[in-house]
Short mmCIF file of C-alpha atoms and ligand atoms in Angstrom, two decimals:
data_model
loop_
_atom_site.label_atom_id
_atom_site.label_comp_id
_atom_site.label_asym_id
_atom_site.label_seq_id
_atom_site.Cartn_x
_atom_site.Cartn_y
_atom_site.Cartn_z
CA UNK I 1 10.19 14.79 -36.40
CA UNK I 2 10.65 13.04 -33.10
CA UNK I 3 8.57 11.40 -30.42
CA UNK I 4 9.54 12.59 -26.95
CA UNK I 5 8.84 10.25 -24.01
CA UNK I 6 8.60 11.52 -20.45
CA UNK I 7 9.28 9.09 -17.60
CA UNK I 8 9.99 9.79 -13.96
CA UNK I 9 8.82 7.16 -11.50
CA UNK I 10 9.27 3.41 -11.24
CA UNK I 11 5.92 2.36 -12.77
CA UNK I 12 6.61 4.50 -15.87
CA UNK I 13 9.67 2.52 -16.92
CA UNK I 14 7.95 -0.79 -17.76
CA UNK I 15 5.29 1.12 -19.71
CA UNK I 16 7.63 3.28 -21.78
CA UNK I 17 10.15 0.53 -22.58
CA UNK I 18 7.99 -1.44 -25.07
CA UNK I 19 6.59 1.71 -26.73
CA UNK I 20 10.12 3.05 -27.25
CA UNK I 21 11.15 -0.29 -28.73
CA UNK I 22 8.12 -0.51 -31.05
CA UNK I 23 8.79 2.98 -32.39
CA UNK I 24 12.51 2.28 -32.79
CA UNK I 25 11.59 -0.79 -34.86
CA UNK I 26 9.64 1.54 -37.16
CA UNK I 27 12.65 3.84 -37.54
CA UNK I 28 11.10 6.72 -35.59
CA UNK I 29 13.53 9.27 -34.05
CA UNK I 30 13.00 9.46 -30.28
CA UNK I 31 14.03 11.48 -27.26
CA UNK I 32 13.78 10.18 -23.71
CA UNK I 33 13.40 12.58 -20.79
CA UNK I 34 13.76 11.33 -17.19
CA UNK I 35 12.35 13.83 -14.71
CA UNK I 36 14.21 12.31 -11.76
CA UNK I 37 11.05 11.91 -9.65
CA UNK I 38 12.55 8.57 -8.66
CA UNK I 39 16.30 8.71 -8.33
CA UNK I 40 17.48 5.85 -6.05
CA UNK I 41 19.40 3.24 -8.04
CA UNK I 42 16.92 0.56 -6.91
CA UNK I 43 13.93 2.67 -7.96
CA UNK I 44 15.28 3.74 -11.35
CA UNK I 45 18.69 2.66 -12.72
CA UNK I 46 18.12 -1.08 -12.38
CA UNK I 47 14.94 -0.81 -14.43
CA UNK I 48 16.70 1.03 -17.26
CA UNK I 49 19.34 -1.69 -17.40
CA UNK I 50 17.02 -4.68 -17.17
CA UNK I 51 14.38 -3.33 -19.54
CA UNK I 52 17.08 -2.24 -22.01
CA UNK I 53 15.88 1.34 -22.06
CA UNK I 54 18.53 3.66 -23.50
CA UNK I 55 20.15 6.25 -21.25
CA UNK I 56 17.87 9.31 -21.01
CA UNK I 57 18.73 12.09 -23.46
CA UNK I 58 17.75 14.60 -20.80
CA UNK I 59 17.68 14.21 -17.00
CA UNK I 60 15.78 16.87 -15.10
CA UNK I 61 16.92 15.69 -11.64
CA UNK I 62 13.90 17.08 -9.82
CA UNK I 63 14.00 14.69 -6.84
CA UNK I 64 11.40 14.56 -4.07
CA UNK I 65 9.18 17.29 -2.66
CA UNK I 66 5.58 18.13 -1.91
CA UNK I 67 3.19 17.54 -4.81
CA UNK I 68 3.19 21.24 -5.72
CA UNK I 69 6.98 21.52 -5.49
CA UNK I 70 7.64 18.36 -7.45
CA UNK I 71 5.06 19.11 -10.17
CA UNK I 72 6.18 22.73 -10.51
CA UNK I 73 9.82 21.77 -10.62
CA UNK I 74 9.20 19.24 -13.40
CA UNK I 75 7.22 21.84 -15.36
CA UNK I 76 9.88 24.53 -15.04
CA UNK I 77 12.70 22.19 -16.06
CA UNK I 78 10.77 20.43 -18.81
CA UNK I 79 9.58 23.54 -20.66
CA UNK I 80 12.98 24.58 -22.11
CA UNK I 81 13.74 20.96 -23.04
CA UNK I 82 10.55 20.51 -25.02
CA UNK I 83 10.97 23.90 -26.68
CA UNK I 84 14.50 23.00 -27.78
CA UNK I 85 13.64 19.47 -28.94
CA UNK I 86 10.48 20.44 -30.87
CA UNK I 87 8.88 16.97 -30.86
CA UNK I 88 5.93 16.05 -33.07
CA UNK I 89 4.29 14.50 -30.02
CA UNK I 90 5.09 13.94 -26.35
CA UNK I 91 4.10 10.60 -24.82
CA UNK I 92 3.33 10.48 -21.11
CA UNK I 93 2.67 7.33 -19.08
CA UNK I 94 0.38 6.33 -16.23
CA UNK I 95 -0.66 8.67 -13.46
CA UNK I 96 2.37 9.99 -11.59
CA UNK I 97 3.31 13.62 -11.01
CA UNK I 98 5.74 13.52 -13.96
CA UNK I 99 2.81 12.55 -16.23
CA UNK I 100 0.57 15.48 -15.39
CA UNK I 101 3.42 18.00 -15.21
CA UNK I 102 4.62 17.21 -18.74
CA UNK I 103 1.06 17.18 -20.13
CA UNK I 104 0.40 20.64 -18.66
CA UNK I 105 3.56 22.11 -20.15
CA UNK I 106 2.84 20.70 -23.61
CA UNK I 107 -0.80 21.72 -23.69
CA UNK I 108 0.14 25.37 -23.03
CA UNK I 109 2.81 25.28 -25.73
CA UNK I 110 0.45 23.71 -28.27
CA UNK I 111 2.50 20.51 -28.46
CA UNK I 112 0.54 17.29 -28.98
CA UNK I 113 0.31 14.93 -26.02
CA UNK I 114 -0.38 11.19 -26.13
CA UNK I 115 -1.38 9.54 -22.85
CA UNK I 116 -0.50 5.88 -22.52
CA UNK I 117 -2.76 4.14 -19.96
CA UNK I 118 -5.55 6.69 -20.33
CA UNK I 119 -9.08 6.44 -18.96
CA UNK I 120 -8.48 4.63 -15.67
CA UNK I 121 -10.57 6.02 -12.81
CA UNK I 122 -10.89 5.11 -9.15
CA UNK I 123 -13.45 7.92 -8.62
CA UNK I 124 -11.49 8.71 -5.47
CA UNK I 125 -10.18 12.26 -5.60
CA UNK I 126 -8.27 11.87 -2.35
CA UNK I 127 -5.74 9.84 -4.38
CA UNK I 128 -3.13 12.13 -5.94
CA UNK I 129 -3.00 9.79 -8.94
CA UNK I 130 -6.73 10.29 -9.65
CA UNK I 131 -6.18 14.04 -10.03
CA UNK I 132 -3.23 13.34 -12.31
CA UNK I 133 -5.36 11.00 -14.45
CA UNK I 134 -8.28 13.43 -14.78
CA UNK I 135 -6.10 16.38 -15.79
CA UNK I 136 -3.80 14.43 -18.10
CA UNK I 137 -6.73 12.92 -19.99
CA UNK I 138 -8.44 16.29 -20.42
CA UNK I 139 -5.24 17.75 -21.88
CA UNK I 140 -4.25 14.85 -24.14
CA UNK I 141 -4.75 14.75 -27.90
CA UNK I 142 -4.42 10.99 -28.20
CA UNK I 143 -5.58 8.68 -25.43
CA UNK I 144 -4.43 5.07 -25.45
CA UNK I 145 -6.59 2.96 -23.16
CA UNK I 146 -5.75 -0.48 -21.70
CA UNK I 147 -9.33 -1.77 -21.40
CA UNK I 148 -12.87 -0.87 -22.47
CA UNK I 149 -13.81 0.61 -19.07
CA UNK I 150 -11.25 3.33 -19.84
CA UNK I 151 -13.09 4.26 -23.04
CA UNK I 152 -16.37 4.45 -21.14
CA UNK I 153 -14.89 6.73 -18.47
CA UNK I 154 -13.50 9.09 -21.10
CA UNK I 155 -16.81 9.19 -22.99
CA UNK I 156 -18.58 10.06 -19.74
CA UNK I 157 -16.16 12.96 -19.24
CA UNK I 158 -16.96 14.35 -22.68
CA UNK I 159 -13.74 13.33 -24.43
CA UNK I 160 -14.28 12.76 -28.13
CA UNK I 161 -14.17 9.12 -29.29
CA UNK I 162 -11.95 10.28 -32.15
CA UNK I 163 -9.06 10.81 -29.75
CA UNK I 164 -9.44 7.49 -27.91
CA UNK I 165 -7.75 4.25 -28.96
CA UNK I 166 -8.24 0.97 -27.14
CA UNK I 167 -4.79 -0.60 -27.56
CA UNK I 168 -4.42 -2.91 -24.56
CA UNK I 169 -1.95 -2.95 -21.72
CA UNK I 170 1.65 -1.90 -22.44
CA UNK I 171 2.83 -3.10 -19.03
CA UNK I 172 1.73 -6.60 -20.03
CA UNK I 173 3.91 -6.23 -23.18
CA UNK I 174 6.91 -5.94 -20.87
CA UNK I 175 5.72 -8.80 -18.69
CA UNK I 176 5.27 -11.11 -21.68
CA UNK I 177 8.71 -10.21 -22.99
CA UNK I 178 10.56 -10.73 -19.72
CA UNK I 179 8.65 -13.57 -18.08
CA UNK I 180 10.91 -16.37 -19.40
CA UNK I 181 14.00 -14.52 -18.13
CA UNK I 182 12.33 -13.86 -14.77
CA UNK I 183 11.31 -17.51 -14.49
CA UNK I 184 14.84 -18.69 -15.11
CA UNK I 185 16.00 -16.51 -12.22
CA UNK I 186 13.53 -17.96 -9.77
CA UNK I 187 15.43 -21.01 -8.48
CA UNK I 188 18.47 -18.86 -7.60
CA UNK I 189 16.30 -16.21 -5.97
CA UNK I 190 14.43 -18.83 -3.97
CA UNK I 191 17.71 -20.21 -2.66
CA UNK I 192 19.08 -16.74 -1.91
CA UNK I 193 16.00 -15.77 0.10
CA UNK I 194 15.71 -19.31 1.58
CA UNK I 195 12.10 -19.52 0.47
CA UNK I 196 9.82 -22.42 -0.04
CA UNK I 197 6.18 -21.42 -0.07
CA UNK I 198 5.69 -17.67 0.36
CA UNK I 199 3.47 -14.63 -0.10
CA UNK I 200 4.49 -11.21 -1.40
CA UNK I 201 3.61 -7.81 0.08
CA UNK I 202 4.02 -4.23 -1.21
CA UNK I 203 2.67 -1.08 0.43
CA UNK I 204 3.47 2.50 -0.47
CA UNK I 205 0.26 4.52 -0.89
CA UNK I 206 0.22 7.63 1.31
CA UNK I 207 -3.28 6.64 2.50
CA UNK I 208 -1.83 3.39 3.88
CA UNK I 209 1.68 4.22 5.03
CA UNK I 210 1.64 7.84 6.18
CA UNK I 211 -0.45 7.49 9.32
CA UNK I 212 0.28 5.44 12.38
CA UNK I 213 -3.40 4.66 13.05
CA UNK I 214 -3.65 3.05 9.62
CA UNK I 215 -0.26 1.48 9.04
CA UNK I 216 0.40 -0.15 12.40
CA UNK I 217 -2.80 -2.25 12.54
CA UNK I 218 -2.10 -3.30 8.94
CA UNK I 219 1.43 -4.34 9.83
CA UNK I 220 0.13 -6.22 12.87
CA UNK I 221 -2.18 -8.39 10.72
CA UNK I 222 0.61 -9.02 8.20
CA UNK I 223 2.93 -9.98 11.05
CA UNK I 224 0.27 -12.42 12.28
CA UNK I 225 -0.37 -13.91 8.81
CA UNK I 226 3.33 -14.32 8.11
CA UNK I 227 3.38 -16.99 10.84
CA UNK I 228 1.12 -19.05 8.54
CA UNK I 229 3.00 -18.25 5.33
CA UNK I 230 6.33 -16.39 5.18
CA UNK I 231 5.86 -12.99 3.56
CA UNK I 232 8.47 -11.23 1.45
CA UNK I 233 8.03 -7.47 1.69
CA UNK I 234 10.23 -5.36 -0.63
CA UNK I 235 9.88 -1.98 1.02
CA UNK I 236 9.39 1.27 -0.94
CA UNK I 237 11.64 4.10 0.35
CA UNK I 238 8.59 6.04 1.50
CA UNK I 239 7.50 3.15 3.75
CA UNK I 240 11.04 2.31 4.88
CA UNK I 241 11.84 5.90 5.89
CA UNK I 242 8.78 6.12 8.09
CA UNK I 243 8.60 2.63 9.63
CA UNK I 244 12.10 1.10 9.73
CA UNK I 245 11.96 0.33 13.48
CA UNK I 246 8.44 -1.15 13.40
CA UNK I 247 9.35 -3.36 10.44
CA UNK I 248 12.42 -4.60 12.25
CA UNK I 249 10.35 -5.52 15.30
CA UNK I 250 8.18 -7.95 13.29
CA UNK I 251 8.69 -11.71 13.45
CA UNK I 252 11.38 -13.03 11.08
CA UNK I 253 8.78 -14.57 8.76
CA UNK I 254 7.84 -11.05 7.68
CA UNK I 255 10.86 -10.38 5.54
CA UNK I 256 11.26 -6.64 4.92
CA UNK I 257 13.88 -6.27 2.18
CA UNK I 258 15.13 -3.55 -0.19
CA UNK I 259 13.12 -2.84 -3.36
CA UNK I 260 13.70 -5.57 -5.95
CA UNK I 261 14.56 -5.31 -9.62
CA UNK I 262 11.91 -5.95 -12.27
CA UNK I 263 12.83 -9.57 -13.01
CA UNK I 264 13.17 -10.61 -9.39
CA UNK I 265 9.84 -9.03 -8.48
CA UNK I 266 8.11 -10.59 -11.48
CA UNK I 267 9.49 -14.02 -10.57
CA UNK I 268 8.17 -13.66 -7.01
CA UNK I 269 4.74 -12.50 -8.26
CA UNK I 270 4.47 -15.52 -10.51
CA UNK I 271 5.39 -18.04 -7.81
CA UNK I 272 3.80 -16.43 -4.73
CA UNK I 273 0.81 -18.20 -3.17
CA UNK I 274 -0.76 -14.78 -2.66
CA UNK I 275 0.13 -11.11 -3.18
CA UNK I 276 -1.02 -8.39 -0.76
CA UNK I 277 -0.61 -4.91 -2.21
CA UNK I 278 -1.86 -1.35 -2.65
CA UNK I 279 -0.20 -0.91 -6.04
CA UNK I 280 -2.17 -0.40 -9.24
CA UNK I 281 0.15 -2.17 -11.65
CA UNK I 282 0.52 -5.24 -9.46
CA UNK I 283 -3.26 -5.79 -9.58
CA UNK I 284 -2.86 -6.12 -13.36
CA UNK I 285 0.28 -8.24 -13.35
CA UNK I 286 -1.16 -10.74 -10.85
CA UNK I 287 -4.34 -11.01 -12.91
CA UNK I 288 -2.28 -11.82 -15.99
CA UNK I 289 -0.21 -14.35 -14.03
CA UNK I 290 -3.24 -15.89 -12.29
CA UNK I 291 -1.80 -15.20 -8.82
CA UNK I 292 -4.35 -14.29 -6.09
CA UNK I 293 -4.15 -10.57 -5.29
CA UNK I 294 -5.57 -8.97 -2.14
CA UNK I 295 -5.67 -5.20 -2.51
CA UNK I 296 -5.52 -3.06 0.63
CA UNK I 297 -7.56 -0.21 -0.84
CA UNK I 298 -11.23 0.79 -0.80
CA UNK I 299 -11.38 1.24 -4.58
CA UNK I 300 -9.47 0.50 -7.74
CA UNK I 301 -8.96 2.31 -11.04
CA UNK I 302 -8.53 -1.15 -12.55
CA UNK I 303 -11.97 -2.78 -11.98
CA UNK I 304 -11.33 -5.29 -14.75
CA UNK I 305 -8.84 -7.03 -12.44
CA UNK I 306 -11.76 -7.75 -10.10
CA UNK I 307 -14.41 -8.63 -12.67
CA UNK I 308 -12.18 -10.80 -14.85
CA UNK I 309 -9.07 -11.31 -12.79
CA UNK I 310 -7.73 -12.52 -9.46
CA UNK I 311 -8.04 -9.25 -7.56
CA UNK I 312 -10.12 -8.87 -4.37
CA UNK I 313 -10.58 -5.46 -2.74
CA UNK I 314 -10.01 -5.79 0.99
CA UNK I 315 -9.98 -2.16 2.09
CA UNK I 316 -9.20 -2.26 5.81
CA UNK I 317 -11.36 -5.25 6.66
CA UNK I 318 -8.80 -7.38 8.50
CA UNK I 319 -11.17 -10.33 8.97
CA UNK I 320 -11.72 -10.37 5.24
CA UNK I 321 -7.95 -10.23 4.70
CA UNK I 322 -7.45 -13.22 7.00
CA UNK I 323 -10.27 -15.11 5.26
CA UNK I 324 -9.09 -14.41 1.70
CA UNK I 325 -5.46 -15.06 2.64
CA UNK I 326 -6.33 -18.49 4.03
CA UNK I 327 -8.46 -19.28 0.98
CA UNK I 328 -5.42 -18.55 -1.21
CA UNK I 329 -3.29 -20.82 1.01
CA UNK I 330 -5.85 -23.58 0.53
CA UNK I 331 -5.45 -23.19 -3.21
CA UNK I 332 -8.90 -21.64 -3.71
CA UNK I 333 -7.83 -19.28 -6.47
CA UNK I 334 -10.17 -16.88 -8.18
CA UNK I 335 -10.29 -17.85 -11.85
CA UNK I 336 -8.79 -15.27 -14.24
CA UNK I 337 -10.18 -14.85 -17.77
CA UNK I 338 -7.84 -13.56 -20.45
CA UNK I 339 -8.42 -9.83 -20.96
CA UNK I 340 -8.79 -8.67 -24.57
CA UNK I 341 -5.65 -6.98 -25.94
CA UNK I 342 -3.49 -7.83 -22.92
CA UNK I 343 -1.45 -9.87 -25.34
CA UNK I 344 2.05 -8.42 -25.53
CA UNK I 345 1.32 -6.27 -28.60
CA UNK I 346 -0.22 -3.06 -27.22
CA UNK I 347 2.89 -1.00 -27.95
CA UNK I 348 2.97 -2.10 -31.57
CA UNK I 349 -0.63 -0.90 -31.90
CA UNK I 350 0.38 2.49 -30.45
CA UNK I 351 3.29 2.76 -32.90
CA UNK I 352 0.98 1.92 -35.80
CA UNK I 353 -1.55 4.56 -34.77
CA UNK I 354 1.15 7.23 -34.41
CA UNK I 355 2.49 6.41 -37.86
CA UNK I 356 -0.97 6.39 -39.44
CA UNK I 357 -1.61 9.84 -38.02
CA UNK I 358 1.18 11.01 -40.34
CA UNK I 359 2.75 13.58 -38.07
CA UNK I 360 5.88 11.46 -37.86
CA UNK I 361 8.31 11.48 -40.79
CA UNK I 362 10.18 8.22 -41.08
C1 UD1 D 401 5.01 7.65 -6.89
C2 UD1 D 401 3.66 7.86 -7.60
C3 UD1 D 401 2.78 6.65 -7.36
C4 UD1 D 401 3.47 5.37 -7.77
C5 UD1 D 401 4.79 5.27 -7.03
C6 UD1 D 401 5.55 4.03 -7.41
C7 UD1 D 401 2.90 10.19 -7.70
C8 UD1 D 401 1.89 11.14 -7.18
N1 UD1 D 401 2.97 9.01 -7.05
O1 UD1 D 401 4.75 7.57 -5.49
O2 UD1 D 401 1.61 6.79 -8.15
O3 UD1 D 401 2.65 4.27 -7.46
O4 UD1 D 401 5.58 6.43 -7.36
O5 UD1 D 401 6.70 3.89 -6.68
O6 UD1 D 401 3.57 10.50 -8.64
N2 UD1 D 401 11.92 8.35 -2.43
C9 UD1 D 401 13.21 7.91 -2.29
N3 UD1 D 401 13.88 7.57 -3.42
C10 UD1 D 401 13.36 7.66 -4.67
C11 UD1 D 401 12.04 8.12 -4.79
C12 UD1 D 401 11.32 8.45 -3.67
O7 UD1 D 401 13.73 7.80 -1.19
O8 UD1 D 401 14.03 7.32 -5.66
C13 UD1 D 401 11.13 8.67 -1.22
C14 UD1 D 401 11.24 10.11 -0.80
O9 UD1 D 401 11.17 10.15 0.58
C15 UD1 D 401 9.98 10.71 -1.39
C16 UD1 D 401 8.99 9.57 -1.22
O10 UD1 D 401 9.77 8.40 -1.47
O11 UD1 D 401 9.59 11.87 -0.76
C17 UD1 D 401 7.85 9.62 -2.17
O12 UD1 D 401 8.30 9.68 -3.52
P1 UD1 D 401 7.32 10.29 -4.65
O13 UD1 D 401 7.90 10.15 -5.99
O14 UD1 D 401 6.89 11.65 -4.24
O15 UD1 D 401 6.04 9.37 -4.54
P2 UD1 D 401 5.90 7.79 -4.43
O16 UD1 D 401 5.32 7.46 -3.12
O17 UD1 D 401 7.15 7.09 -4.87
#
């Protein structure tokens, strides 16, 4: 009996890699399906290589589209694959469209689903990811949570405790594994980008980058702040496609570059004076690394990064952004406490639970 993993978008790859490895170490037969939600080499291929993920056994090549088109296309192409492969369980990761699409297909076919990174909630249903989280968790048979707030959210939604396992953060497994390699790359990267002291920026949420009235004022403040501290801004294709000209018009200290590979980005996160982002995963990685993180969102599905970590929610309060940015420059870092089970071993705990459940023959 096999475990089938479904991945599709950039943030899935660093979550699936350590779980795949932990199961391989236990001798479990596995199948990897890539939906093709992300398809650019810089958004997908480089992560497979760096994270040593094997080539996908099946590529669904769905590409981009509206949410309905993309989700439907993944479902239609995934159904015959899962029927042919007959896995004992399908593992889905995070909160992207590939996650919910695969969970829906499996639940209708009576195939068990395990959700890795279950239970996170922003309570903001205007975020497509929040809908994906709610549906995926309702449909899953095993829910692997990264932190105790996830367990509480699931309990509140009526999900039985018996299905929920607090295992820790699989993305931190990958970080712990690759940090030494990333660190060794840093001097070369610093020279290549001619950097001394710098901050790091990422922005890709539709709520931030789709509308002119939102994105342009944000860019203006970043342009202003980059005169105080050079900012490296690896630009997601969604943001690049919409705002190439406006990014080019910024002062040269705001360095809009192509998306970076995992190691390069990790090295920059570790050594940045401050990170400004709207990503979910980066809030967690910066907390683990102790780097100040200023999140340009009104809410977060990862509140533990605020209560125990370095994350500050800025929303669209530009005075607050300026204030917190300057605090970070002055070295006034928010203290980060270690978070239980963010220790590099979450994937091993998942593998152990799957094996104990005895639906895998090894
Ligand atoms: C998706 C996830 C988001 C995650 C993000 C990480 C959903 C609902 N959203 O958002 O949670 O944080 O990935 O990157 O699943 N594009 C390319 N090349 C690619 C992929 C995308 O050019 O390889 C462009 C296309 O114009 C596409 C747009 O980016 O339409 C958006 O891609 P999509 O996968 O729909 O959503 P993301 O914004 O990447």
